[in-house]
Tab-separated table of C-alpha atoms in Angstrom:
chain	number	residue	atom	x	y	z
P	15	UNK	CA	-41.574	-51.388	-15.410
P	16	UNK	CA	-43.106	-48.113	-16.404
P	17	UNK	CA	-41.507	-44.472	-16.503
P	18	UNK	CA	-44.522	-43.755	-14.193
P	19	UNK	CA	-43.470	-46.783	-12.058
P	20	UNK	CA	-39.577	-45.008	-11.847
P	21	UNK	CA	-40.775	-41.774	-11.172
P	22	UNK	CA	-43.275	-43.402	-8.319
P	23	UNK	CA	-40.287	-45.004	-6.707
P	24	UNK	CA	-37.919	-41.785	-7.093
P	25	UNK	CA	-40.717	-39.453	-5.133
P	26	UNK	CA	-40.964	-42.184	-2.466
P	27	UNK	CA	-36.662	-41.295	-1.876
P	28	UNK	CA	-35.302	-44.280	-4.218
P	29	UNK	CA	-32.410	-43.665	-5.891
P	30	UNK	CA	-32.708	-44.776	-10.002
P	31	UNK	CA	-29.481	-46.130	-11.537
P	32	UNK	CA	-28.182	-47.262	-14.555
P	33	UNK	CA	-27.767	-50.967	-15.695
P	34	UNK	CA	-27.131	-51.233	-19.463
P	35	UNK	CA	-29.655	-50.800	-22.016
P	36	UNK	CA	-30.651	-54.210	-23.045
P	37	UNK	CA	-28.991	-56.192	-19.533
P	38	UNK	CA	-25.436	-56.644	-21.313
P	39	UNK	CA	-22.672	-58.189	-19.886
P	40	UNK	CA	-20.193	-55.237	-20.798
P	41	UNK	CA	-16.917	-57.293	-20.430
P	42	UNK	CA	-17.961	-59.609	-23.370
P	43	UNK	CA	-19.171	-57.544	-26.108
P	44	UNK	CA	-17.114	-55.244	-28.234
P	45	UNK	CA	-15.478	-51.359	-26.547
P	46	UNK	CA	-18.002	-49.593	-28.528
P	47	UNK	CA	-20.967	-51.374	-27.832
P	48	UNK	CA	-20.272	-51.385	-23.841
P	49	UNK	CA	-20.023	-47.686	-24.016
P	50	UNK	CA	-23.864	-47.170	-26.114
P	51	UNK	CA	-24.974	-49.923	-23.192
P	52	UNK	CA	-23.616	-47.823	-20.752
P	53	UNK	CA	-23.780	-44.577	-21.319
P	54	UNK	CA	-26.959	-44.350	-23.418
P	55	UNK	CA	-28.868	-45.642	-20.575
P	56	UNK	CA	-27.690	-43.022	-18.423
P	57	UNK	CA	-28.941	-40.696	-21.153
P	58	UNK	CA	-31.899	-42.200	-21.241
P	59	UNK	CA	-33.222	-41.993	-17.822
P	60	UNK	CA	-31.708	-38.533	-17.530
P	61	UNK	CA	-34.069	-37.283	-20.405
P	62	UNK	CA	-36.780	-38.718	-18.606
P	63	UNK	CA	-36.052	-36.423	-15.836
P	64	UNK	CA	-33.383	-38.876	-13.150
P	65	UNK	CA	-30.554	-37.250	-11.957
P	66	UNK	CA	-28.182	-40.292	-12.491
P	67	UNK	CA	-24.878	-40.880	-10.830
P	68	UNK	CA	-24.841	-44.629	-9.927
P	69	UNK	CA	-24.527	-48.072	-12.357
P	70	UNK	CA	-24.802	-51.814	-11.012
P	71	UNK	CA	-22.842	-54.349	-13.607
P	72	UNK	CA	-25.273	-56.726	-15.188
P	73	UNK	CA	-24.329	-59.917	-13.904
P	74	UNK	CA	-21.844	-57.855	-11.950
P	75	UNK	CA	-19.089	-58.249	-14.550
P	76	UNK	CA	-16.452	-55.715	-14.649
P	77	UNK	CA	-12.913	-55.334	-15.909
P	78	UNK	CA	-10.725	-52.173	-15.468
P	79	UNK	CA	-11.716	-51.071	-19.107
P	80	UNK	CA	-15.521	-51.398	-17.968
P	81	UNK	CA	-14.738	-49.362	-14.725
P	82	UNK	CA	-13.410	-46.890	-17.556
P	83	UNK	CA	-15.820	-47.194	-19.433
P	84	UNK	CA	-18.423	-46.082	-16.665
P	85	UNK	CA	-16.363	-43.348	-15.532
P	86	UNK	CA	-16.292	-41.628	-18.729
P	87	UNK	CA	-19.869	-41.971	-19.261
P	88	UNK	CA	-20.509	-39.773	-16.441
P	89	UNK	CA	-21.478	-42.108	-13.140
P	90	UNK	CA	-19.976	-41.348	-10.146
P	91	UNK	CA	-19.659	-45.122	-9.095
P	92	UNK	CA	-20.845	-48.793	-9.738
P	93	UNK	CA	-21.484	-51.768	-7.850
P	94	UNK	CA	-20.260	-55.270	-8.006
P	95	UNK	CA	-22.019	-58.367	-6.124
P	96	UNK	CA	-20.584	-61.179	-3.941
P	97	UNK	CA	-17.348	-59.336	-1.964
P	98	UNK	CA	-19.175	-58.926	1.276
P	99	UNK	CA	-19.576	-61.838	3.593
P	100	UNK	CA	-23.083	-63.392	4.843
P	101	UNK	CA	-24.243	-66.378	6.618
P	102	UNK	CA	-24.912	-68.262	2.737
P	103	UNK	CA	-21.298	-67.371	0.934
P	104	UNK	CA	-18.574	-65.238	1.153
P	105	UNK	CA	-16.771	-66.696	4.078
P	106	UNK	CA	-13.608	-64.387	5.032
P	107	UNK	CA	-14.694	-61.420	2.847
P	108	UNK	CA	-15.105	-58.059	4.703
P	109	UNK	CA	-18.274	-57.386	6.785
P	110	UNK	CA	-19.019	-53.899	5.021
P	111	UNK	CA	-17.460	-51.568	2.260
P	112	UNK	CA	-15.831	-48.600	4.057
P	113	UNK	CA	-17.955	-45.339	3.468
P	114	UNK	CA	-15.418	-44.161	0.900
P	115	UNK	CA	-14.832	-47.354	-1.186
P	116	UNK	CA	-10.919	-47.893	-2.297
P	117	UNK	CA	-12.955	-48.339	-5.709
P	118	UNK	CA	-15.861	-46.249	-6.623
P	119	UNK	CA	-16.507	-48.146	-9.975
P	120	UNK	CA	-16.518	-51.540	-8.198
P	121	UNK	CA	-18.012	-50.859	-4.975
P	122	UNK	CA	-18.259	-54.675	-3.034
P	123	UNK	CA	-21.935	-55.669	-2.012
P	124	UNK	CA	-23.204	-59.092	-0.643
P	125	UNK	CA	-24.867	-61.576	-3.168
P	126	UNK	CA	-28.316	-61.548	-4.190
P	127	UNK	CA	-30.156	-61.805	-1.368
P	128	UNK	CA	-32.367	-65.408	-2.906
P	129	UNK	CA	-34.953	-68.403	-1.504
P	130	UNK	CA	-32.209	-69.544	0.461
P	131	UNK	CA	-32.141	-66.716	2.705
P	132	UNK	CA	-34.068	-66.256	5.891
P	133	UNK	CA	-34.773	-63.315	8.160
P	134	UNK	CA	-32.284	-64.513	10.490
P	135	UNK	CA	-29.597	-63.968	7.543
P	136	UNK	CA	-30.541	-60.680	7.231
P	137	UNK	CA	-30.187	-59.686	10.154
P	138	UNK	CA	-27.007	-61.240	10.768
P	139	UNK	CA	-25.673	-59.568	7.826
P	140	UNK	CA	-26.727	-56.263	9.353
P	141	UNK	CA	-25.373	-56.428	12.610
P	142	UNK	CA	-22.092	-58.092	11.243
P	143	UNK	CA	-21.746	-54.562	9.213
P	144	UNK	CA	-22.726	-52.476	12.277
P	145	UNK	CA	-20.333	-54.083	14.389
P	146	UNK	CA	-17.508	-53.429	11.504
P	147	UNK	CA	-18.912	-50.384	10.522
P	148	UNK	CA	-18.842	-49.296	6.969
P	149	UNK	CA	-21.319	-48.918	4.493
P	150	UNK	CA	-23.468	-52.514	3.477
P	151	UNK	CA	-24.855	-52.651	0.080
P	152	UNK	CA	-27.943	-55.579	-0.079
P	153	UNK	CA	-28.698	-56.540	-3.103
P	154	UNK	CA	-32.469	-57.696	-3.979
P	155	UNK	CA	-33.253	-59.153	-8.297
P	156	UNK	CA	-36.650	-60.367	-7.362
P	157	UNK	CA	-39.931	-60.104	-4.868
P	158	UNK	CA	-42.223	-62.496	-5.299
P	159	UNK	CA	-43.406	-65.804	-4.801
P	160	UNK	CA	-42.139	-67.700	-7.352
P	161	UNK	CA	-39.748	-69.350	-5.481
P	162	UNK	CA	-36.800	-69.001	-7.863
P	163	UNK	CA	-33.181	-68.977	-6.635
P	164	UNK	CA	-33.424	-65.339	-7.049
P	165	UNK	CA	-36.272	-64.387	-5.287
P	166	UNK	CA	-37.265	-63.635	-1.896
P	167	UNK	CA	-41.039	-63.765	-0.626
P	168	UNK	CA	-42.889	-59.978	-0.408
P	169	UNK	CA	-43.554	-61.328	2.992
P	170	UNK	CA	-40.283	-61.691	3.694
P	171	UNK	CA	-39.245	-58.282	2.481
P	172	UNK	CA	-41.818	-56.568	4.151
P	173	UNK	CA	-40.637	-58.656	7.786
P	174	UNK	CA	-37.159	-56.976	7.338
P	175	UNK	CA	-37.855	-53.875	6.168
P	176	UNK	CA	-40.097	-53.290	9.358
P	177	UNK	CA	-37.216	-54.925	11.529
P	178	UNK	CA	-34.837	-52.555	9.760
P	179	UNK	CA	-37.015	-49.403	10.312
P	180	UNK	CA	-36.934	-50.165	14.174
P	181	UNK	CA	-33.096	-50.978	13.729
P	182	UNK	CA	-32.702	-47.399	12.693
P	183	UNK	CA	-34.377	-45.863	15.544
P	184	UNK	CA	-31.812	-47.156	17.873
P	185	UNK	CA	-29.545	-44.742	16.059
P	186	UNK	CA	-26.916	-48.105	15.243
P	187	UNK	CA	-27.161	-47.128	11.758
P	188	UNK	CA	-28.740	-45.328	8.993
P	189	UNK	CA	-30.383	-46.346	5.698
P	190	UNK	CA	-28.785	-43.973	2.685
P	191	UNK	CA	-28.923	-44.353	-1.268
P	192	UNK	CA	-25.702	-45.216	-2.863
P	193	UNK	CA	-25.906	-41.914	-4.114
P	194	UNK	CA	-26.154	-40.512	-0.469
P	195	UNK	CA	-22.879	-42.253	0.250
P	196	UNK	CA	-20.944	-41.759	-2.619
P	197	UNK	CA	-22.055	-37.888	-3.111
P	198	UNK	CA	-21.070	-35.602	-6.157
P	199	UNK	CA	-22.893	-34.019	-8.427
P	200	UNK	CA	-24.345	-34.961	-11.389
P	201	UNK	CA	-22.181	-35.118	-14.616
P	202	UNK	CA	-23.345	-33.756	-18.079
P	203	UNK	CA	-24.566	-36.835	-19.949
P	204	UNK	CA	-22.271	-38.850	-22.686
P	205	UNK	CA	-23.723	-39.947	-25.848
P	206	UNK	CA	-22.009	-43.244	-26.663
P	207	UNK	CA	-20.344	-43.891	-30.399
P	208	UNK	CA	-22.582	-43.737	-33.166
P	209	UNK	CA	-23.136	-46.801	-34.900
P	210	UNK	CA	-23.459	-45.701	-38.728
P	211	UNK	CA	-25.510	-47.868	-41.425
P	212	UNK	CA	-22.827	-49.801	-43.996
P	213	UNK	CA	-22.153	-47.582	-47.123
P	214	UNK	CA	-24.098	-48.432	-50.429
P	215	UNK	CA	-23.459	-52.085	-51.683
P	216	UNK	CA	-22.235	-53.324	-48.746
P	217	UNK	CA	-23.527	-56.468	-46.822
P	218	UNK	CA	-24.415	-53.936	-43.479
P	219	UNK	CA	-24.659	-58.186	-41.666
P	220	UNK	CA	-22.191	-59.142	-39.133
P	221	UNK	CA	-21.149	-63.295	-39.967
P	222	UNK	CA	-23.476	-63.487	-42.910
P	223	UNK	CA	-22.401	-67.136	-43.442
P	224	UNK	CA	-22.866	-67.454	-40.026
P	225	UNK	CA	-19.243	-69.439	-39.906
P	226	UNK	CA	-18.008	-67.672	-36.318
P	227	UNK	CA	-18.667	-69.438	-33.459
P	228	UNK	CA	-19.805	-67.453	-30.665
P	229	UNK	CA	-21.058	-68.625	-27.058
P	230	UNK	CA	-23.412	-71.413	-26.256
P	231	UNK	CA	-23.106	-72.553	-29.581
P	232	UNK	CA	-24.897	-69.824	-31.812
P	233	UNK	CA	-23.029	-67.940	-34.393
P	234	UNK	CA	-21.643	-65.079	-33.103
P	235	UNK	CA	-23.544	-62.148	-33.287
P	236	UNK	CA	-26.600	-64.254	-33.961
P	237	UNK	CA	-29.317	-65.326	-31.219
P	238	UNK	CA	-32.479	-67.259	-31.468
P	239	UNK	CA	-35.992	-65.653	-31.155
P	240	UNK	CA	-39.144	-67.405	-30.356
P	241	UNK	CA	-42.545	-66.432	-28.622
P	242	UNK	CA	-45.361	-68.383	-28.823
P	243	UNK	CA	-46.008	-72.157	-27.296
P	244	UNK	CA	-43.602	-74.571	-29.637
P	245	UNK	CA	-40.304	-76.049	-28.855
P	246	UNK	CA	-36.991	-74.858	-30.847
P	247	UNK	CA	-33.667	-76.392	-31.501
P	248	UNK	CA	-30.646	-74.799	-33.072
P	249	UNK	CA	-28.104	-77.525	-34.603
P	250	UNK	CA	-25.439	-77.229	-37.062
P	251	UNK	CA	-25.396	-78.965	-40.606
P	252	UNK	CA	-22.063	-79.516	-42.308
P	253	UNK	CA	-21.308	-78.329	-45.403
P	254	UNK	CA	-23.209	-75.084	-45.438
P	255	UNK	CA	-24.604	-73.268	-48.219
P	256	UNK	CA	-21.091	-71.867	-49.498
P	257	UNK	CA	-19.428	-72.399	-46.468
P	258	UNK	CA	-18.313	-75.318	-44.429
P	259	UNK	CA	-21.497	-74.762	-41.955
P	260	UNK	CA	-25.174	-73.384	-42.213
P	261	UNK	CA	-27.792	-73.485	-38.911
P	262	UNK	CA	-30.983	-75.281	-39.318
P	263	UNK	CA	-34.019	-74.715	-36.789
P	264	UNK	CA	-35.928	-77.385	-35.502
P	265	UNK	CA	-39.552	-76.920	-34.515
P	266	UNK	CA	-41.709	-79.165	-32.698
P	267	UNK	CA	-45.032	-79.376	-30.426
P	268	UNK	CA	-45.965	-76.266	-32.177
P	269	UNK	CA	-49.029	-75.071	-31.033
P	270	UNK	CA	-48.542	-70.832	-31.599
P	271	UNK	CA	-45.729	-68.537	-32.472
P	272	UNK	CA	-42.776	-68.873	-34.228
P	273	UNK	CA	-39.113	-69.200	-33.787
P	274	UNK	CA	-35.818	-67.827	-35.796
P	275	UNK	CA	-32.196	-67.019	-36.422
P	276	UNK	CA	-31.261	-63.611	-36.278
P	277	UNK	CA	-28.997	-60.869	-35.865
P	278	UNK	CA	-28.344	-59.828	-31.879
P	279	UNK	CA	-30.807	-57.009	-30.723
P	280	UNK	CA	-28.295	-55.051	-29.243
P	281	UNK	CA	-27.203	-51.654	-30.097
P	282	UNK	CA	-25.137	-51.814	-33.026
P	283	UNK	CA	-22.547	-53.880	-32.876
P	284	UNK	CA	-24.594	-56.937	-34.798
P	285	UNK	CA	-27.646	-55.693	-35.438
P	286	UNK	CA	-26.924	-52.986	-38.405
P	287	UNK	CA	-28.167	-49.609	-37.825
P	288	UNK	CA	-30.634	-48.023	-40.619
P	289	UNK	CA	-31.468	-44.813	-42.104
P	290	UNK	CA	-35.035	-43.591	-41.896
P	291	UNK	CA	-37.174	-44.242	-44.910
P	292	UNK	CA	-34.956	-46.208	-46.789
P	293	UNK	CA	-35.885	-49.685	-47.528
P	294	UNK	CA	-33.735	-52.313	-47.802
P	295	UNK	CA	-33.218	-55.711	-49.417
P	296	UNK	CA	-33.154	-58.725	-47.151
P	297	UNK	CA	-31.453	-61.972	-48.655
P	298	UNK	CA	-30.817	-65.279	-47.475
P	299	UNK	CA	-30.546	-68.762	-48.869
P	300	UNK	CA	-32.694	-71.495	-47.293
P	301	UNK	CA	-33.629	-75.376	-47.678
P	302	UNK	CA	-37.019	-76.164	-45.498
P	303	UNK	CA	-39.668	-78.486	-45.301
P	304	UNK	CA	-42.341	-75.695	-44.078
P	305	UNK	CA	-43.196	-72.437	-45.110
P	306	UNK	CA	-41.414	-69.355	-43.912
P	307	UNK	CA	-40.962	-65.800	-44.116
P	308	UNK	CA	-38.527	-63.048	-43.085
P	309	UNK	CA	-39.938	-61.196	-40.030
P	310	UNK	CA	-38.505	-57.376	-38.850
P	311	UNK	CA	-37.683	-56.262	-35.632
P	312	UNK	CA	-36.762	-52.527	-35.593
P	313	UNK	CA	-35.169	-50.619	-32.425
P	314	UNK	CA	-35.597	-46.978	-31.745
P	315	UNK	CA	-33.687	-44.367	-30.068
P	316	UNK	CA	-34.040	-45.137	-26.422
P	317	UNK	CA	-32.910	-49.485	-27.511
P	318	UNK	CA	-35.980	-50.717	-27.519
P	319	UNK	CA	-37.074	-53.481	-30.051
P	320	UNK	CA	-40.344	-53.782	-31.808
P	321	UNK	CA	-41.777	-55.753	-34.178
P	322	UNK	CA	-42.056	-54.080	-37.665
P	323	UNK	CA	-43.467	-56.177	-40.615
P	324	UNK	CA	-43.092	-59.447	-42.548
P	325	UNK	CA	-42.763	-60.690	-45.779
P	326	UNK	CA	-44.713	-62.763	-47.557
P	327	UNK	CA	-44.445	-66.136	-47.781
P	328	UNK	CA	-41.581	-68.221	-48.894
P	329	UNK	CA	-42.666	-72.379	-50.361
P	330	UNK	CA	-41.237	-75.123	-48.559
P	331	UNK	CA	-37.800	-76.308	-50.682
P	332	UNK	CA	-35.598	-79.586	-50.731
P	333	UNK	CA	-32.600	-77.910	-52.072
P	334	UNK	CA	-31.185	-74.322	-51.208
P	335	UNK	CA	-33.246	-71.553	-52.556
P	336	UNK	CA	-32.631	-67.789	-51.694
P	337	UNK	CA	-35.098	-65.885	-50.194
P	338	UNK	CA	-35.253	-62.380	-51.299
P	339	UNK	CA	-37.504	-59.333	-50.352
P	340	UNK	CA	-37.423	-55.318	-50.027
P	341	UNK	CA	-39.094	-54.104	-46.837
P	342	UNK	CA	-41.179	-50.831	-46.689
P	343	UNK	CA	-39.714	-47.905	-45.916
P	344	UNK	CA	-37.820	-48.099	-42.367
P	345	UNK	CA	-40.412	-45.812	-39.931
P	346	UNK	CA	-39.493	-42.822	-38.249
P	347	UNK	CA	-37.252	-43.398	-35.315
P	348	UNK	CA	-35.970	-46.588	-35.955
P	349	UNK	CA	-32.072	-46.541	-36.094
P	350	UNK	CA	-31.641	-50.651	-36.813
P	351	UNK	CA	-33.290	-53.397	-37.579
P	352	UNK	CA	-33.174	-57.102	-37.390
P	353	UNK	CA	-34.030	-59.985	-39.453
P	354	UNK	CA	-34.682	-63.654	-39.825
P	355	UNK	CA	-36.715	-66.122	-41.782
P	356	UNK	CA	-38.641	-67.595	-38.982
P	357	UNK	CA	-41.046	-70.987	-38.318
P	358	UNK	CA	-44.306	-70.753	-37.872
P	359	UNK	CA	-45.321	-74.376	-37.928
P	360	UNK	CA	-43.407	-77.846	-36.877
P	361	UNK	CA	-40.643	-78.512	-39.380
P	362	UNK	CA	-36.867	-78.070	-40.073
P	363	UNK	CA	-35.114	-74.650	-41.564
P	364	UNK	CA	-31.646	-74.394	-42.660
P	365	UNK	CA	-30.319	-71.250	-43.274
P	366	UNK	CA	-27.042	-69.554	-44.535
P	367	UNK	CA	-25.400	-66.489	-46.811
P	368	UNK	CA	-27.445	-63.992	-45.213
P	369	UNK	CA	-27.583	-59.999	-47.330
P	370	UNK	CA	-28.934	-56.851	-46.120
P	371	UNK	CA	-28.368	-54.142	-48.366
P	372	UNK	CA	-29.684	-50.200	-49.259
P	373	UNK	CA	-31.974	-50.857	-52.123
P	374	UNK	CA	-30.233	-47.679	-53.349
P	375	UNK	CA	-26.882	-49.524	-54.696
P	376	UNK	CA	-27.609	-53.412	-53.924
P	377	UNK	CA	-26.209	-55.416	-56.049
P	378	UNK	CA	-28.250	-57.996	-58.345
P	379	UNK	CA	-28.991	-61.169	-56.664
């Protein structure tokens, strides 16, 4: 979705709310980097001209330090998912929130509304609420036809939305923006915490030896990238490069693309944050029966990630051999960058005792 596409939605009476910057699940990453998701979104869409008082959890999960955390970044309230009762879950839950929630930074809401739902369900989710009065908050992820579990047909949409417009004729109830019902003004924005570049000499890489387990069993702070058609698996080999593990990358039924390891493109609590026209050195140590090279991601002020540049080419090697390279001069604008020597064929990569350094004081290889 385009600015042009919010701006089209916010002159047709839509209210445009935040939602984290890259879709983060704020209760599992660290304090600091919830409160750049979180606030710097609501920055963002302010500068582009929003006035911004309301925030949906991704995946709508929230602790009390999250509901802190989106109080102090400004918002005025934010929305959970799944408290409210309707004919597919929620049995016993309330019919409605009241019209001033007991919790403005977890206001309840039904499910998604998904393929399982019918018009019927709708509507008997409606006139559940009007009969309990309150204030019902429908949630909708996707229109279209795809079918998915989180989807619900345009045709579909359309039928309630023209049932609802006659529904609101009757004068039984009233369809308002969150912002409508939770009122207040519109807080100066909050800049979340700076993420600053590691000092000269120092490996700016979060689990270099990628030895931390994180979730679904990548190394934490680390995720795996691939575009392209091929087919990618992460396993891990035992003993690493210098450490009890490394991660090797399995490609098959390649066809276009590329896969890799590398550092989380989030805001700054893996990915390490840059200063403009400095180049630095990228190191890691690698055994592969393929080539491979060390692709760049950078990400600029407003989060987003682009790909930079590439090194050149790195031989196939039976034993451990480290891979080192200086990059260009970081561009304008980018604040951090990410890394990883990637796959661009079928074959097997194992990687460990990853280095990113300032040219400007890295030490000798």
């Amino acid at each position: 979705m385009t600015t042009d596409n919010l701006h089209t939605l916010a002159a047709d009476q839509n209210e445009i709310g935040g939602h984290t910057v890259t879709l983060a699940d704020v209760t599992s990453v660290e304090p600091d980097e919830a409160s750049r998701q979180i606030c710097n979104d609501r920055v963002n869409l302010t500068d582009w001209g929003f006035k911004v008082t309301s925030f949906a959890y991704p995946f709508a999960a929230s602790t009390p330090k999250s509901e802190e955390q989106v109080a102090g970044c400004g918002y005025n309230s934010a929305r959970g998912l799944g408290e409210i009762t309707t004919p597919i879950d929620c049995a016993g839950c309330a019919a409605a929130e009241t019209v001033r929630p007991a919790d403005l930074f977890r206001t309840r809401a039904t499910s998604e509304v998904g393929s399982k739902w019918t018009l019927a369900d709708l509507q008997a989710t409606v006139a559940q609420a009007e009969k309990a009065g309150g204030w019902l908050q429908l949630t909708f992820y996707d229109v279209d036809n795809s079918g998915s579990p989180r989807s619900i047909s345009p045709a579909l949409f359309e039928q309630f939305a023209t049932w609802l417009a006659a529904r609101t004729q009757q004068g039984t109830m009233a369809v308002r923006t969150v912002h409508d019902v939770i009122g207040g003004v519109a807080k100066p924005v909050v800049n979340g915490p700076v993420a600053a570049p590691a000092a000269p000499g120092t490996n700016a890489l979060r689990n270099p030896g990628l030895e931390t387990a994180g979730k679904y069993g990548l190394p934490q702070c680390w995720q795996v990238s691939s575009y392209g058609k091929n087919a990618v698996v992460l396993s891990t080999l035992t003993p690493g490069h210098s450490g009890a593990v490394a991660r090797r990358l399995d490609v098959s039924e390649y066809s276009s693309g590329d896969a890799k390891l590398l550092p989380v493109l989030d805001l700054g609590a893996c990915a390490p944050s840059v200063s403009t026209g400095h180049s630095y050195s990228l190191r890691a140590w690698y055994q592969s029966n393929a080539k491979t090279q060390f692709e760049v991601y950078y990400r600029n002020k407003l989060g987003t990630w682009t790909y930079w540049t590439a090194s050149p080419w790195f031989a196939a090697n039976t034993s451990y051999e480290q891979a080192i390279w200086d990059t260009p001069p970081v561009p304008a604008g980018a604040e951090a960058i990410s890394f990883g020597l990637n796959l661009f064929s079928d074959g097997q990569l194992a990687t460990d005792d990853y280095e990113m350094y300032d040219t400007v004081g890295a030490p000798s290889p």
